[in-house]
């Protein structure tokens, strides 16, 4: 697996690898959701629609060196960092060997030190000040790593978020604030969550750079996070990145989004499916064709089937 | 101020960080001892992040009255950090210090005792010293402890003439309770600033009633030293508990409930709790609020006369 570099170019094999990760993530996500509907998997917060933002960001960073403070929707981050589909499924089926928390917490919550996945809880935004504290420790020790803290549009309203960004900017800490804005905090739409159009617009208020990007474009995400990582590594301090994404499914498997969200809105969002967009881009570049894509999908299905059947 | 001078002299690894509101130490350097913005929940959150990376983090909250915004980070994060990650991570190197309790003129928001809130959270420790020497030793023990510790310092001690403390005095690095006087008639139990008041009440009881009191300083609220207390009450048959915090659901309730269960057949009288009243901590009426030596003496007399 190629390590991410700060340069903004990715070679062919890495591009195909990224596509494969997106397909695997989507396939696994769909399967877990299906199992949940059958009563066979525990509560799930789907990452469908978020894949480009999550996977593109991981590829821009150094796995094994950087620290990842994720939130509950970051299934694709976990997969890309190196968790296997089986390890992820163990959480949803609460089986022995679940690596993150010994199945003590909700699925996907807990820690995986070898992958740099720090301890996720179920409380929104509490990870942001912790990520900032970790960045302070890394800077004091003059270590090489940086920290990325993921969160949603809802979390951006929390006091924890404000305090974390303020402190990080004051001390120019090596941290990337990565907001996956899917425009819904459970049922609350963005205009009820904030009076501004963009979460990134708040960065100026803290004294750090902020950028709002198309979170459905994995290359755009890779470039933005690469730049932020470079800034952090060179002592330039934090960056706030807002990746505009779409949430195709309800908030979690315990939510019914028909109560608050028109179906047409979701259908329209799916027209810009990050998998479709990236697949088309790769085909236009001549490094992917329909047969190859179908092969990638069927491999993903086979892997996910094996995981589903595991007892 | 005795505390910062002492702990900075005692090094704890290469990463000693104090997030505090007094001026930087020339010894540790301003990148390791520094002021933060007014962000209590952030301060505890930063400390968790630092501690998780293995750095010794000593966070100061200016007054315990202001620790409440950090409650989420304490209860939901620090206390559960190890358990919820199957021990992959913990924030043991975190110590949070805060001055607590009456100071003579603090009113609602500079006088609170908050140990009751934090005693109710499995996963952290709560330590309360009664005086300067104790503070030094217990703070060092707290910093070394591989669990997040909340260290509440009696605020009025910052202004008191205080006891003489020598650098060479041996440190109490054990967080168990301590019997301050052996007695046979009644066990008197407290912690922190209340110990000074209980001492006076015990002396009054001795001189005016001929009552021999066994005074115990709990020192650690969570976990508390059940064995020492139970052993004492089984011997004396009488217990008076006292704390400045309000009566209802105060830590004295936990002490009383456990002792009555463990010492039921030995008790000669109902357990007395002498505490702050169930009101916001008053400003000009503070002298009426404090469980003073007279009220404590009265409680001792009550259990002895029962």
PDB file of C-alpha atoms in Angstrom, chain A:
ATOM      1  CA  UNK A   1       0.000   0.000   0.000  1.00  0.00           C
ATOM      2  CA  UNK A   2       1.571   3.269  -1.022  1.00  0.00           C
ATOM      3  CA  UNK A   3       2.110   5.840   1.661  1.00  0.00           C
ATOM      4  CA  UNK A   4       0.561   9.183   0.973  1.00  0.00           C
ATOM      5  CA  UNK A   5       2.892  11.956  -0.135  1.00  0.00           C
ATOM      6  CA  UNK A   6       2.587  15.700   0.126  1.00  0.00           C
ATOM      7  CA  UNK A   7       2.827  16.111  -3.618  1.00  0.00           C
ATOM      8  CA  UNK A   8      -0.473  16.477  -5.379  1.00  0.00           C
ATOM      9  CA  UNK A   9       0.001  13.661  -7.867  1.00  0.00           C
ATOM     10  CA  UNK A  10      -1.101  10.072  -7.498  1.00  0.00           C
ATOM     11  CA  UNK A  11       0.079   7.295  -9.748  1.00  0.00           C
ATOM     12  CA  UNK A  12      -2.237   4.922 -11.631  1.00  0.00           C
ATOM     13  CA  UNK A  13      -2.031   2.047  -9.234  1.00  0.00           C
ATOM     14  CA  UNK A  14      -2.805   4.312  -6.294  1.00  0.00           C
ATOM     15  CA  UNK A  15      -5.778   5.805  -8.116  1.00  0.00           C
ATOM     16  CA  UNK A  16      -7.153   2.348  -8.769  1.00  0.00           C
ATOM     17  CA  UNK A  17      -6.436   1.397  -5.186  1.00  0.00           C
ATOM     18  CA  UNK A  18      -8.460   4.391  -4.004  1.00  0.00           C
ATOM     19  CA  UNK A  19     -11.329   3.400  -6.278  1.00  0.00           C
ATOM     20  CA  UNK A  20     -11.161  -0.133  -4.902  1.00  0.00           C
ATOM     21  CA  UNK A  21     -11.342   1.203  -1.364  1.00  0.00           C
ATOM     22  CA  UNK A  22     -14.388   3.293  -2.191  1.00  0.00           C
ATOM     23  CA  UNK A  23     -16.120   0.282  -3.727  1.00  0.00           C
ATOM     24  CA  UNK A  24     -15.255  -1.974  -0.811  1.00  0.00           C
ATOM     25  CA  UNK A  25     -16.404   0.626   1.684  1.00  0.00           C
ATOM     26  CA  UNK A  26     -19.726   1.117  -0.097  1.00  0.00           C
ATOM     27  CA  UNK A  27     -20.287  -2.622  -0.441  1.00  0.00           C
ATOM     28  CA  UNK A  28     -19.511  -3.264   3.222  1.00  0.00           C
ATOM     29  CA  UNK A  29     -21.638  -0.351   4.324  1.00  0.00           C
ATOM     30  CA  UNK A  30     -24.610  -1.561   2.285  1.00  0.00           C
ATOM     31  CA  UNK A  31     -24.230  -5.065   3.682  1.00  0.00           C
ATOM     32  CA  UNK A  32     -24.076  -3.916   7.298  1.00  0.00           C
ATOM     33  CA  UNK A  33     -27.176  -1.795   6.755  1.00  0.00           C
ATOM     34  CA  UNK A  34     -28.968  -4.776   5.258  1.00  0.00           C
ATOM     35  CA  UNK A  35     -27.993  -6.994   8.167  1.00  0.00           C
ATOM     36  CA  UNK A  36     -29.177  -4.357  10.590  1.00  0.00           C
ATOM     37  CA  UNK A  37     -32.576  -4.283   8.879  1.00  0.00           C
ATOM     38  CA  UNK A  38     -32.701  -8.043   9.391  1.00  0.00           C
ATOM     39  CA  UNK A  39     -31.916  -7.654  13.071  1.00  0.00           C
ATOM     40  CA  UNK A  40     -28.505  -9.247  12.660  1.00  0.00           C
ATOM     41  CA  UNK A  41     -26.260  -6.233  13.072  1.00  0.00           C
ATOM     42  CA  UNK A  42     -26.230  -3.565  15.754  1.00  0.00           C
ATOM     43  CA  UNK A  43     -26.887   0.130  15.301  1.00  0.00           C
ATOM     44  CA  UNK A  44     -25.139   1.685  12.326  1.00  0.00           C
ATOM     45  CA  UNK A  45     -24.310   5.163  11.099  1.00  0.00           C
ATOM     46  CA  UNK A  46     -23.838   4.791   7.359  1.00  0.00           C
ATOM     47  CA  UNK A  47     -20.943   6.442   5.524  1.00  0.00           C
ATOM     48  CA  UNK A  48     -22.584   6.125   2.122  1.00  0.00           C
ATOM     49  CA  UNK A  49     -22.049   9.388   0.276  1.00  0.00           C
ATOM     50  CA  UNK A  50     -19.039  10.291   2.430  1.00  0.00           C
ATOM     51  CA  UNK A  51     -16.534   7.931   0.844  1.00  0.00           C
ATOM     52  CA  UNK A  52     -14.514  10.433  -1.166  1.00  0.00           C
ATOM     53  CA  UNK A  53     -14.078  12.796   1.766  1.00  0.00           C
ATOM     54  CA  UNK A  54     -12.993  10.043   4.103  1.00  0.00           C
ATOM     55  CA  UNK A  55     -10.792   8.004   1.794  1.00  0.00           C
ATOM     56  CA  UNK A  56      -9.199  10.958   0.033  1.00  0.00           C
ATOM     57  CA  UNK A  57      -8.191  12.456   3.363  1.00  0.00           C
ATOM     58  CA  UNK A  58      -6.495   9.285   4.610  1.00  0.00           C
ATOM     59  CA  UNK A  59      -4.474   8.968   1.423  1.00  0.00           C
ATOM     60  CA  UNK A  60      -3.155  12.480   1.964  1.00  0.00           C
ATOM     61  CA  UNK A  61      -1.761  11.592   5.363  1.00  0.00           C
ATOM     62  CA  UNK A  62       0.830   9.228   6.770  1.00  0.00           C
ATOM     63  CA  UNK A  63      -0.672   6.038   8.020  1.00  0.00           C
ATOM     64  CA  UNK A  64       1.266   4.737  10.981  1.00  0.00           C
ATOM     65  CA  UNK A  65       2.583   8.187  11.886  1.00  0.00           C
ATOM     66  CA  UNK A  66      -0.349  10.560  11.995  1.00  0.00           C
ATOM     67  CA  UNK A  67      -3.126  10.392  14.573  1.00  0.00           C
ATOM     68  CA  UNK A  68      -6.747  10.003  13.534  1.00  0.00           C
ATOM     69  CA  UNK A  69      -9.532  11.310  15.778  1.00  0.00           C
ATOM     70  CA  UNK A  70     -12.591  10.116  13.922  1.00  0.00           C
ATOM     71  CA  UNK A  71     -16.325  10.394  14.515  1.00  0.00           C
ATOM     72  CA  UNK A  72     -19.036   7.759  14.359  1.00  0.00           C
ATOM     73  CA  UNK A  73     -19.699   7.981  10.614  1.00  0.00           C
ATOM     74  CA  UNK A  74     -16.098   7.364   9.531  1.00  0.00           C
ATOM     75  CA  UNK A  75     -16.341   3.746   8.403  1.00  0.00           C
ATOM     76  CA  UNK A  76     -14.402   4.460   5.213  1.00  0.00           C
ATOM     77  CA  UNK A  77     -11.592   6.093   7.209  1.00  0.00           C
ATOM     78  CA  UNK A  78     -11.273   2.998   9.361  1.00  0.00           C
ATOM     79  CA  UNK A  79     -11.197   0.713   6.341  1.00  0.00           C
ATOM     80  CA  UNK A  80      -8.620   2.824   4.533  1.00  0.00           C
ATOM     81  CA  UNK A  81      -6.408   3.045   7.592  1.00  0.00           C
ATOM     82  CA  UNK A  82      -6.197  -0.725   7.538  1.00  0.00           C
ATOM     83  CA  UNK A  83      -9.027  -2.266   9.501  1.00  0.00           C
ATOM     84  CA  UNK A  84     -10.299  -5.343   7.723  1.00  0.00           C
ATOM     85  CA  UNK A  85     -13.953  -5.781   6.820  1.00  0.00           C
ATOM     86  CA  UNK A  86     -14.034  -8.707   9.216  1.00  0.00           C
ATOM     87  CA  UNK A  87     -12.691  -6.609  12.086  1.00  0.00           C
ATOM     88  CA  UNK A  88     -15.320  -3.982  11.359  1.00  0.00           C
ATOM     89  CA  UNK A  89     -18.102  -6.554  11.158  1.00  0.00           C
ATOM     90  CA  UNK A  90     -17.082  -8.044  14.514  1.00  0.00           C
ATOM     91  CA  UNK A  91     -18.241  -4.810  16.095  1.00  0.00           C
ATOM     92  CA  UNK A  92     -21.637  -4.989  14.460  1.00  0.00           C
ATOM     93  CA  UNK A  93     -22.147  -8.581  15.465  1.00  0.00           C
ATOM     94  CA  UNK A  94     -20.503  -8.123  18.891  1.00  0.00           C
ATOM     95  CA  UNK A  95     -18.284 -11.130  18.528  1.00  0.00           C
ATOM     96  CA  UNK A  96     -15.167 -12.196  20.390  1.00  0.00           C
ATOM     97  CA  UNK A  97     -12.089 -10.591  18.957  1.00  0.00           C
ATOM     98  CA  UNK A  98     -13.684  -7.215  18.314  1.00  0.00           C
ATOM     99  CA  UNK A  99     -10.562  -5.051  18.309  1.00  0.00           C
ATOM    100  CA  UNK A 100     -11.770  -1.526  19.055  1.00  0.00           C
ATOM    101  CA  UNK A 101     -13.361  -1.855  22.460  1.00  0.00           C
ATOM    102  CA  UNK A 102     -13.778  -5.565  23.060  1.00  0.00           C
ATOM    103  CA  UNK A 103     -17.377  -4.972  21.918  1.00  0.00           C
ATOM    104  CA  UNK A 104     -17.976  -2.759  24.972  1.00  0.00           C
ATOM    105  CA  UNK A 105     -19.075   0.213  22.916  1.00  0.00           C
ATOM    106  CA  UNK A 106     -21.279   0.738  19.893  1.00  0.00           C
ATOM    107  CA  UNK A 107     -19.812  -0.622  16.651  1.00  0.00           C
ATOM    108  CA  UNK A 108     -16.936   1.439  15.198  1.00  0.00           C
ATOM    109  CA  UNK A 109     -16.271   3.029  18.597  1.00  0.00           C
ATOM    110  CA  UNK A 110     -13.044   2.478  20.471  1.00  0.00           C
ATOM    111  CA  UNK A 111      -9.412   2.494  19.463  1.00  0.00           C
ATOM    112  CA  UNK A 112      -6.863   0.795  17.197  1.00  0.00           C
ATOM    113  CA  UNK A 113      -3.436   2.085  18.231  1.00  0.00           C
ATOM    114  CA  UNK A 114      -1.481   0.354  15.468  1.00  0.00           C
ATOM    115  CA  UNK A 115      -3.503   2.231  12.886  1.00  0.00           C
ATOM    116  CA  UNK A 116      -3.407   5.545  14.734  1.00  0.00           C
ATOM    117  CA  UNK A 117      -7.125   5.380  15.479  1.00  0.00           C
ATOM    118  CA  UNK A 118      -7.543   7.129  18.791  1.00  0.00           C
ATOM    119  CA  UNK A 119     -10.336   6.417  21.204  1.00  0.00           C
ATOM    120  CA  UNK A 120     -13.722   7.255  19.728  1.00  0.00           C
ATOM    121  CA  UNK A 121     -16.681   7.724  22.036  1.00  0.00           C
ATOM    122  CA  UNK A 122     -20.325   8.301  21.307  1.00  0.00           C
ATOM    123  CA  UNK A 123     -20.269  11.904  22.503  1.00  0.00           C
ATOM    124  CA  UNK A 124     -20.217  14.486  19.761  1.00  0.00           C
ATOM    125  CA  UNK A 125     -17.263  16.851  19.409  1.00  0.00           C
ATOM    126  CA  UNK A 126     -15.457  15.756  22.574  1.00  0.00           C
ATOM    127  CA  UNK A 127     -12.670  14.410  20.382  1.00  0.00           C
ATOM    128  CA  UNK A 128     -11.733  17.861  19.098  1.00  0.00           C
ATOM    129  CA  UNK A 129     -10.075  19.275  22.236  1.00  0.00           C
ATOM    130  CA  UNK A 130      -8.436  15.890  22.739  1.00  0.00           C
ATOM    131  CA  UNK A 131      -7.043  15.959  19.216  1.00  0.00           C
ATOM    132  CA  UNK A 132      -5.655  19.407  19.941  1.00  0.00           C
ATOM    133  CA  UNK A 133      -4.046  18.183  23.173  1.00  0.00           C
ATOM    134  CA  UNK A 134      -2.483  15.320  21.243  1.00  0.00           C
ATOM    135  CA  UNK A 135      -1.136  17.766  18.670  1.00  0.00           C
ATOM    136  CA  UNK A 136       0.406  19.764  21.505  1.00  0.00           C
ATOM    137  CA  UNK A 137       2.132  16.657  22.825  1.00  0.00           C
ATOM    138  CA  UNK A 138       3.469  15.801  19.375  1.00  0.00           C
ATOM    139  CA  UNK A 139       4.765  19.325  18.879  1.00  0.00           C
ATOM    140  CA  UNK A 140       6.434  19.446  22.260  1.00  0.00           C
ATOM    141  CA  UNK A 141       8.229  16.218  21.547  1.00  0.00           C
ATOM    142  CA  UNK A 142       9.159  17.474  18.087  1.00  0.00           C
ATOM    143  CA  UNK A 143       7.680  14.346  16.568  1.00  0.00           C
ATOM    144  CA  UNK A 144       6.859  14.001  12.930  1.00  0.00           C
ATOM    145  CA  UNK A 145       3.183  13.210  13.028  1.00  0.00           C
ATOM    146  CA  UNK A 146       0.181  15.468  12.754  1.00  0.00           C
ATOM    147  CA  UNK A 147      -3.365  15.026  13.949  1.00  0.00           C
ATOM    148  CA  UNK A 148      -6.600  15.040  11.970  1.00  0.00           C
ATOM    149  CA  UNK A 149      -9.924  15.476  13.734  1.00  0.00           C
ATOM    150  CA  UNK A 150     -13.086  14.528  11.820  1.00  0.00           C
ATOM    151  CA  UNK A 151     -16.522  15.827  12.741  1.00  0.00           C
ATOM    152  CA  UNK A 152     -19.885  16.659  11.206  1.00  0.00           C
ATOM    153  CA  UNK A 153     -21.859  19.854  10.674  1.00  0.00           C
ATOM    154  CA  UNK A 154     -23.753  19.257  13.903  1.00  0.00           C
ATOM    155  CA  UNK A 155     -20.559  18.952  15.917  1.00  0.00           C
ATOM    156  CA  UNK A 156     -19.449  22.338  14.630  1.00  0.00           C
ATOM    157  CA  UNK A 157     -22.009  23.919  16.960  1.00  0.00           C
ATOM    158  CA  UNK A 158     -20.472  22.524  20.119  1.00  0.00           C
ATOM    159  CA  UNK A 159     -18.479  24.508  22.664  1.00  0.00           C
ATOM    160  CA  UNK A 160     -15.797  21.824  22.484  1.00  0.00           C
ATOM    161  CA  UNK A 161     -15.295  22.659  18.805  1.00  0.00           C
ATOM    162  CA  UNK A 162     -14.919  26.362  19.458  1.00  0.00           C
ATOM    163  CA  UNK A 163     -12.442  25.843  22.274  1.00  0.00           C
ATOM    164  CA  UNK A 164     -10.413  23.347  20.298  1.00  0.00           C
ATOM    165  CA  UNK A 165     -10.106  25.570  17.232  1.00  0.00           C
ATOM    166  CA  UNK A 166      -9.271  28.610  19.303  1.00  0.00           C
ATOM    167  CA  UNK A 167      -6.531  26.861  21.225  1.00  0.00           C
ATOM    168  CA  UNK A 168      -5.080  25.184  18.138  1.00  0.00           C
ATOM    169  CA  UNK A 169      -4.856  28.500  16.332  1.00  0.00           C
ATOM    170  CA  UNK A 170      -3.312  30.339  19.291  1.00  0.00           C
ATOM    171  CA  UNK A 171      -0.552  27.769  19.548  1.00  0.00           C
ATOM    172  CA  UNK A 172      -0.294  26.978  15.811  1.00  0.00           C
ATOM    173  CA  UNK A 173      -0.717  23.307  16.452  1.00  0.00           C
ATOM    174  CA  UNK A 174      -0.266  20.606  13.811  1.00  0.00           C
ATOM    175  CA  UNK A 175      -3.898  19.627  13.488  1.00  0.00           C
ATOM    176  CA  UNK A 176      -6.377  19.428  10.614  1.00  0.00           C
ATOM    177  CA  UNK A 177     -10.024  20.034  11.424  1.00  0.00           C
ATOM    178  CA  UNK A 178     -11.948  17.984   8.866  1.00  0.00           C
ATOM    179  CA  UNK A 179     -15.662  18.725   8.762  1.00  0.00           C
ATOM    180  CA  UNK A 180     -17.799  16.318   6.733  1.00  0.00           C
ATOM    181  CA  UNK A 181     -20.774  18.562   6.133  1.00  0.00           C
ATOM    182  CA  UNK A 182     -23.682  16.462   4.913  1.00  0.00           C
ATOM    183  CA  UNK A 183     -26.126  19.278   5.693  1.00  0.00           C
ATOM    184  CA  UNK A 184     -28.093  17.293   8.268  1.00  0.00           C
ATOM    185  CA  UNK A 185     -27.433  16.833  11.957  1.00  0.00           C
ATOM    186  CA  UNK A 186     -29.815  13.932  12.436  1.00  0.00           C
ATOM    187  CA  UNK A 187     -32.938  15.786  11.297  1.00  0.00           C
ATOM    188  CA  UNK A 188     -31.730  19.355  11.715  1.00  0.00           C
ATOM    189  CA  UNK A 189     -30.873  20.952   8.369  1.00  0.00           C
ATOM    190  CA  UNK A 190     -27.883  23.220   8.054  1.00  0.00           C
ATOM    191  CA  UNK A 191     -29.796  26.489   8.101  1.00  0.00           C
ATOM    192  CA  UNK A 192     -31.119  25.577  11.558  1.00  0.00           C
ATOM    193  CA  UNK A 193     -27.669  24.604  12.756  1.00  0.00           C
ATOM    194  CA  UNK A 194     -25.834  27.765  11.753  1.00  0.00           C
ATOM    195  CA  UNK A 195     -26.464  31.174  10.279  1.00  0.00           C
ATOM    196  CA  UNK A 196     -23.537  30.941   7.874  1.00  0.00           C
ATOM    197  CA  UNK A 197     -23.433  29.127   4.547  1.00  0.00           C
ATOM    198  CA  UNK A 198     -20.164  27.420   5.239  1.00  0.00           C
ATOM    199  CA  UNK A 199     -18.529  25.924   8.295  1.00  0.00           C
ATOM    200  CA  UNK A 200     -15.180  26.870   6.778  1.00  0.00           C
ATOM    201  CA  UNK A 201     -16.087  30.559   6.974  1.00  0.00           C
ATOM    202  CA  UNK A 202     -15.563  30.403  10.721  1.00  0.00           C
ATOM    203  CA  UNK A 203     -11.872  29.667  10.334  1.00  0.00           C
ATOM    204  CA  UNK A 204     -11.056  33.315   9.853  1.00  0.00           C
ATOM    205  CA  UNK A 205     -12.663  34.050  13.199  1.00  0.00           C
ATOM    206  CA  UNK A 206     -10.125  31.781  14.858  1.00  0.00           C
ATOM    207  CA  UNK A 207      -7.151  32.970  12.884  1.00  0.00           C
ATOM    208  CA  UNK A 208      -6.552  29.912  10.759  1.00  0.00           C
ATOM    209  CA  UNK A 209      -7.032  29.108   7.072  1.00  0.00           C
ATOM    210  CA  UNK A 210     -10.362  27.611   6.088  1.00  0.00           C
ATOM    211  CA  UNK A 211     -11.454  26.005   2.856  1.00  0.00           C
ATOM    212  CA  UNK A 212     -14.707  24.569   1.638  1.00  0.00           C
ATOM    213  CA  UNK A 213     -14.367  21.822  -0.966  1.00  0.00           C
ATOM    214  CA  UNK A 214     -16.447  19.353  -2.945  1.00  0.00           C
ATOM    215  CA  UNK A 215     -16.342  16.325  -0.669  1.00  0.00           C
ATOM    216  CA  UNK A 216     -17.643  14.093  -3.462  1.00  0.00           C
ATOM    217  CA  UNK A 217     -14.429  14.633  -5.446  1.00  0.00           C
ATOM    218  CA  UNK A 218     -11.771  12.375  -3.974  1.00  0.00           C
ATOM    219  CA  UNK A 219      -8.937  14.174  -5.767  1.00  0.00           C
ATOM    220  CA  UNK A 220     -10.064  17.557  -4.503  1.00  0.00           C
ATOM    221  CA  UNK A 221     -10.148  16.150  -0.998  1.00  0.00           C
ATOM    222  CA  UNK A 222      -6.712  14.621  -1.392  1.00  0.00           C
ATOM    223  CA  UNK A 223      -5.281  17.936  -2.567  1.00  0.00           C
ATOM    224  CA  UNK A 224      -6.871  20.006   0.180  1.00  0.00           C
ATOM    225  CA  UNK A 225      -5.806  17.650   2.944  1.00  0.00           C
ATOM    226  CA  UNK A 226      -2.308  17.348   1.474  1.00  0.00           C
ATOM    227  CA  UNK A 227      -1.930  21.094   1.591  1.00  0.00           C
ATOM    228  CA  UNK A 228      -3.221  21.274   5.148  1.00  0.00           C
ATOM    229  CA  UNK A 229      -0.901  18.448   6.173  1.00  0.00           C
ATOM    230  CA  UNK A 230       2.059  20.201   4.631  1.00  0.00           C
ATOM    231  CA  UNK A 231       1.151  23.391   6.479  1.00  0.00           C
ATOM    232  CA  UNK A 232       0.873  21.491   9.753  1.00  0.00           C
ATOM    233  CA  UNK A 233       4.161  19.645   9.302  1.00  0.00           C
ATOM    234  CA  UNK A 234       6.009  22.846   8.498  1.00  0.00           C
ATOM    235  CA  UNK A 235       4.856  24.615  11.632  1.00  0.00           C
ATOM    236  CA  UNK A 236       2.171  26.618   9.877  1.00  0.00           C
ATOM    237  CA  UNK A 237      -0.549  25.575  12.278  1.00  0.00           C
ATOM    238  CA  UNK A 238      -4.074  24.259  11.867  1.00  0.00           C
ATOM    239  CA  UNK A 239      -6.476  24.287   8.937  1.00  0.00           C
ATOM    240  CA  UNK A 240     -10.249  23.958   8.842  1.00  0.00           C
ATOM    241  CA  UNK A 241     -11.432  21.936   5.851  1.00  0.00           C
ATOM    242  CA  UNK A 242     -15.115  21.628   5.134  1.00  0.00           C
ATOM    243  CA  UNK A 243     -15.895  18.779   2.745  1.00  0.00           C
ATOM    244  CA  UNK A 244     -19.402  19.148   1.297  1.00  0.00           C
ATOM    245  CA  UNK A 245     -20.847  15.632   1.152  1.00  0.00           C
ATOM    246  CA  UNK A 246     -24.204  13.952   0.986  1.00  0.00           C
ATOM    247  CA  UNK A 247     -25.788  11.550   3.429  1.00  0.00           C
ATOM    248  CA  UNK A 248     -27.796   8.992   1.475  1.00  0.00           C
ATOM    249  CA  UNK A 249     -29.239   7.143   4.418  1.00  0.00           C
ATOM    250  CA  UNK A 250     -30.839   8.278   7.684  1.00  0.00           C
ATOM    251  CA  UNK A 251     -28.678   9.546  10.548  1.00  0.00           C
ATOM    252  CA  UNK A 252     -28.424   6.022  11.943  1.00  0.00           C
ATOM    253  CA  UNK A 253     -30.323   2.801  11.597  1.00  0.00           C
ATOM    254  CA  UNK A 254     -32.543   4.037  14.437  1.00  0.00           C
ATOM    255  CA  UNK A 255     -33.585   7.138  12.520  1.00  0.00           C
ATOM    256  CA  UNK A 256     -36.432   7.501  10.025  1.00  0.00           C
ATOM    257  CA  UNK A 257     -35.511  10.259   7.610  1.00  0.00           C
ATOM    258  CA  UNK A 258     -38.842  10.085   5.774  1.00  0.00           C
ATOM    259  CA  UNK A 259     -40.069  12.255   8.625  1.00  0.00           C
ATOM    260  CA  UNK A 260     -37.964  15.205   7.581  1.00  0.00           C
ATOM    261  CA  UNK A 261     -36.297  14.655   4.212  1.00  0.00           C
ATOM    262  CA  UNK A 262     -37.859  14.529   0.744  1.00  0.00           C
ATOM    263  CA  UNK A 263     -36.904  11.442  -1.292  1.00  0.00           C
ATOM    264  CA  UNK A 264     -36.258  13.618  -4.338  1.00  0.00           C
ATOM    265  CA  UNK A 265     -33.490  15.381  -2.466  1.00  0.00           C
ATOM    266  CA  UNK A 266     -31.691  12.108  -1.888  1.00  0.00           C
ATOM    267  CA  UNK A 267     -32.222  10.948  -5.477  1.00  0.00           C
ATOM    268  CA  UNK A 268     -30.713  14.178  -6.685  1.00  0.00           C
ATOM    269  CA  UNK A 269     -27.769  13.784  -4.337  1.00  0.00           C
ATOM    270  CA  UNK A 270     -27.083  10.306  -5.692  1.00  0.00           C
ATOM    271  CA  UNK A 271     -26.534  11.779  -9.149  1.00  0.00           C
ATOM    272  CA  UNK A 272     -23.202  12.984  -7.768  1.00  0.00           C
ATOM    273  CA  UNK A 273     -22.278   9.717  -6.139  1.00  0.00           C
ATOM    274  CA  UNK A 274     -18.534   9.917  -5.401  1.00  0.00           C
ATOM    275  CA  UNK A 275     -18.036   6.380  -6.703  1.00  0.00           C
ATOM    276  CA  UNK A 276     -19.722   7.234  -9.971  1.00  0.00           C
ATOM    277  CA  UNK A 277     -17.813  10.495 -10.332  1.00  0.00           C
ATOM    278  CA  UNK A 278     -14.440   8.918  -9.676  1.00  0.00           C
ATOM    279  CA  UNK A 279     -15.176   5.905 -11.852  1.00  0.00           C
ATOM    280  CA  UNK A 280     -16.036   8.191 -14.732  1.00  0.00           C
ATOM    281  CA  UNK A 281     -12.889  10.214 -14.159  1.00  0.00           C
ATOM    282  CA  UNK A 282     -10.706   7.114 -14.203  1.00  0.00           C
ATOM    283  CA  UNK A 283     -12.390   5.919 -17.359  1.00  0.00           C
ATOM    284  CA  UNK A 284     -11.813   9.267 -19.001  1.00  0.00           C
ATOM    285  CA  UNK A 285      -8.150   8.918 -18.023  1.00  0.00           C
ATOM    286  CA  UNK A 286      -8.125   5.514 -19.661  1.00  0.00           C
ATOM    287  CA  UNK A 287      -7.069   3.561 -16.592  1.00  0.00           C
ATOM    288  CA  UNK A 288     -10.393   1.947 -15.881  1.00  0.00           C
ATOM    289  CA  UNK A 289     -13.035   0.326 -18.040  1.00  0.00           C
ATOM    290  CA  UNK A 290     -16.397  -1.308 -17.335  1.00  0.00           C
ATOM    291  CA  UNK A 291     -14.949  -4.782 -17.132  1.00  0.00           C
ATOM    292  CA  UNK A 292     -12.276  -3.739 -14.677  1.00  0.00           C
ATOM    293  CA  UNK A 293     -14.803  -1.863 -12.595  1.00  0.00           C
ATOM    294  CA  UNK A 294     -17.137  -4.835 -12.490  1.00  0.00           C
ATOM    295  CA  UNK A 295     -14.233  -6.971 -11.404  1.00  0.00           C
ATOM    296  CA  UNK A 296     -13.507  -4.613  -8.544  1.00  0.00           C
ATOM    297  CA  UNK A 297     -17.145  -4.683  -7.495  1.00  0.00           C
ATOM    298  CA  UNK A 298     -17.363  -8.446  -7.605  1.00  0.00           C
ATOM    299  CA  UNK A 299     -14.183  -8.794  -5.554  1.00  0.00           C
ATOM    300  CA  UNK A 300     -15.640  -6.463  -2.994  1.00  0.00           C
ATOM    301  CA  UNK A 301     -18.836  -8.472  -2.894  1.00  0.00           C
ATOM    302  CA  UNK A 302     -16.915 -11.703  -2.449  1.00  0.00           C
ATOM    303  CA  UNK A 303     -14.950 -10.238   0.428  1.00  0.00           C
ATOM    304  CA  UNK A 304     -18.044  -8.880   2.090  1.00  0.00           C
ATOM    305  CA  UNK A 305     -19.873 -12.171   1.589  1.00  0.00           C
ATOM    306  CA  UNK A 306     -17.077 -14.015   3.347  1.00  0.00           C
ATOM    307  CA  UNK A 307     -17.279 -11.570   6.220  1.00  0.00           C
ATOM    308  CA  UNK A 308     -21.047 -11.913   6.425  1.00  0.00           C
ATOM    309  CA  UNK A 309     -20.825 -15.678   6.555  1.00  0.00           C
ATOM    310  CA  UNK A 310     -18.177 -15.660   9.283  1.00  0.00           C
ATOM    311  CA  UNK A 311     -19.423 -17.169  12.489  1.00  0.00           C
TER     312      UNK A 311
END
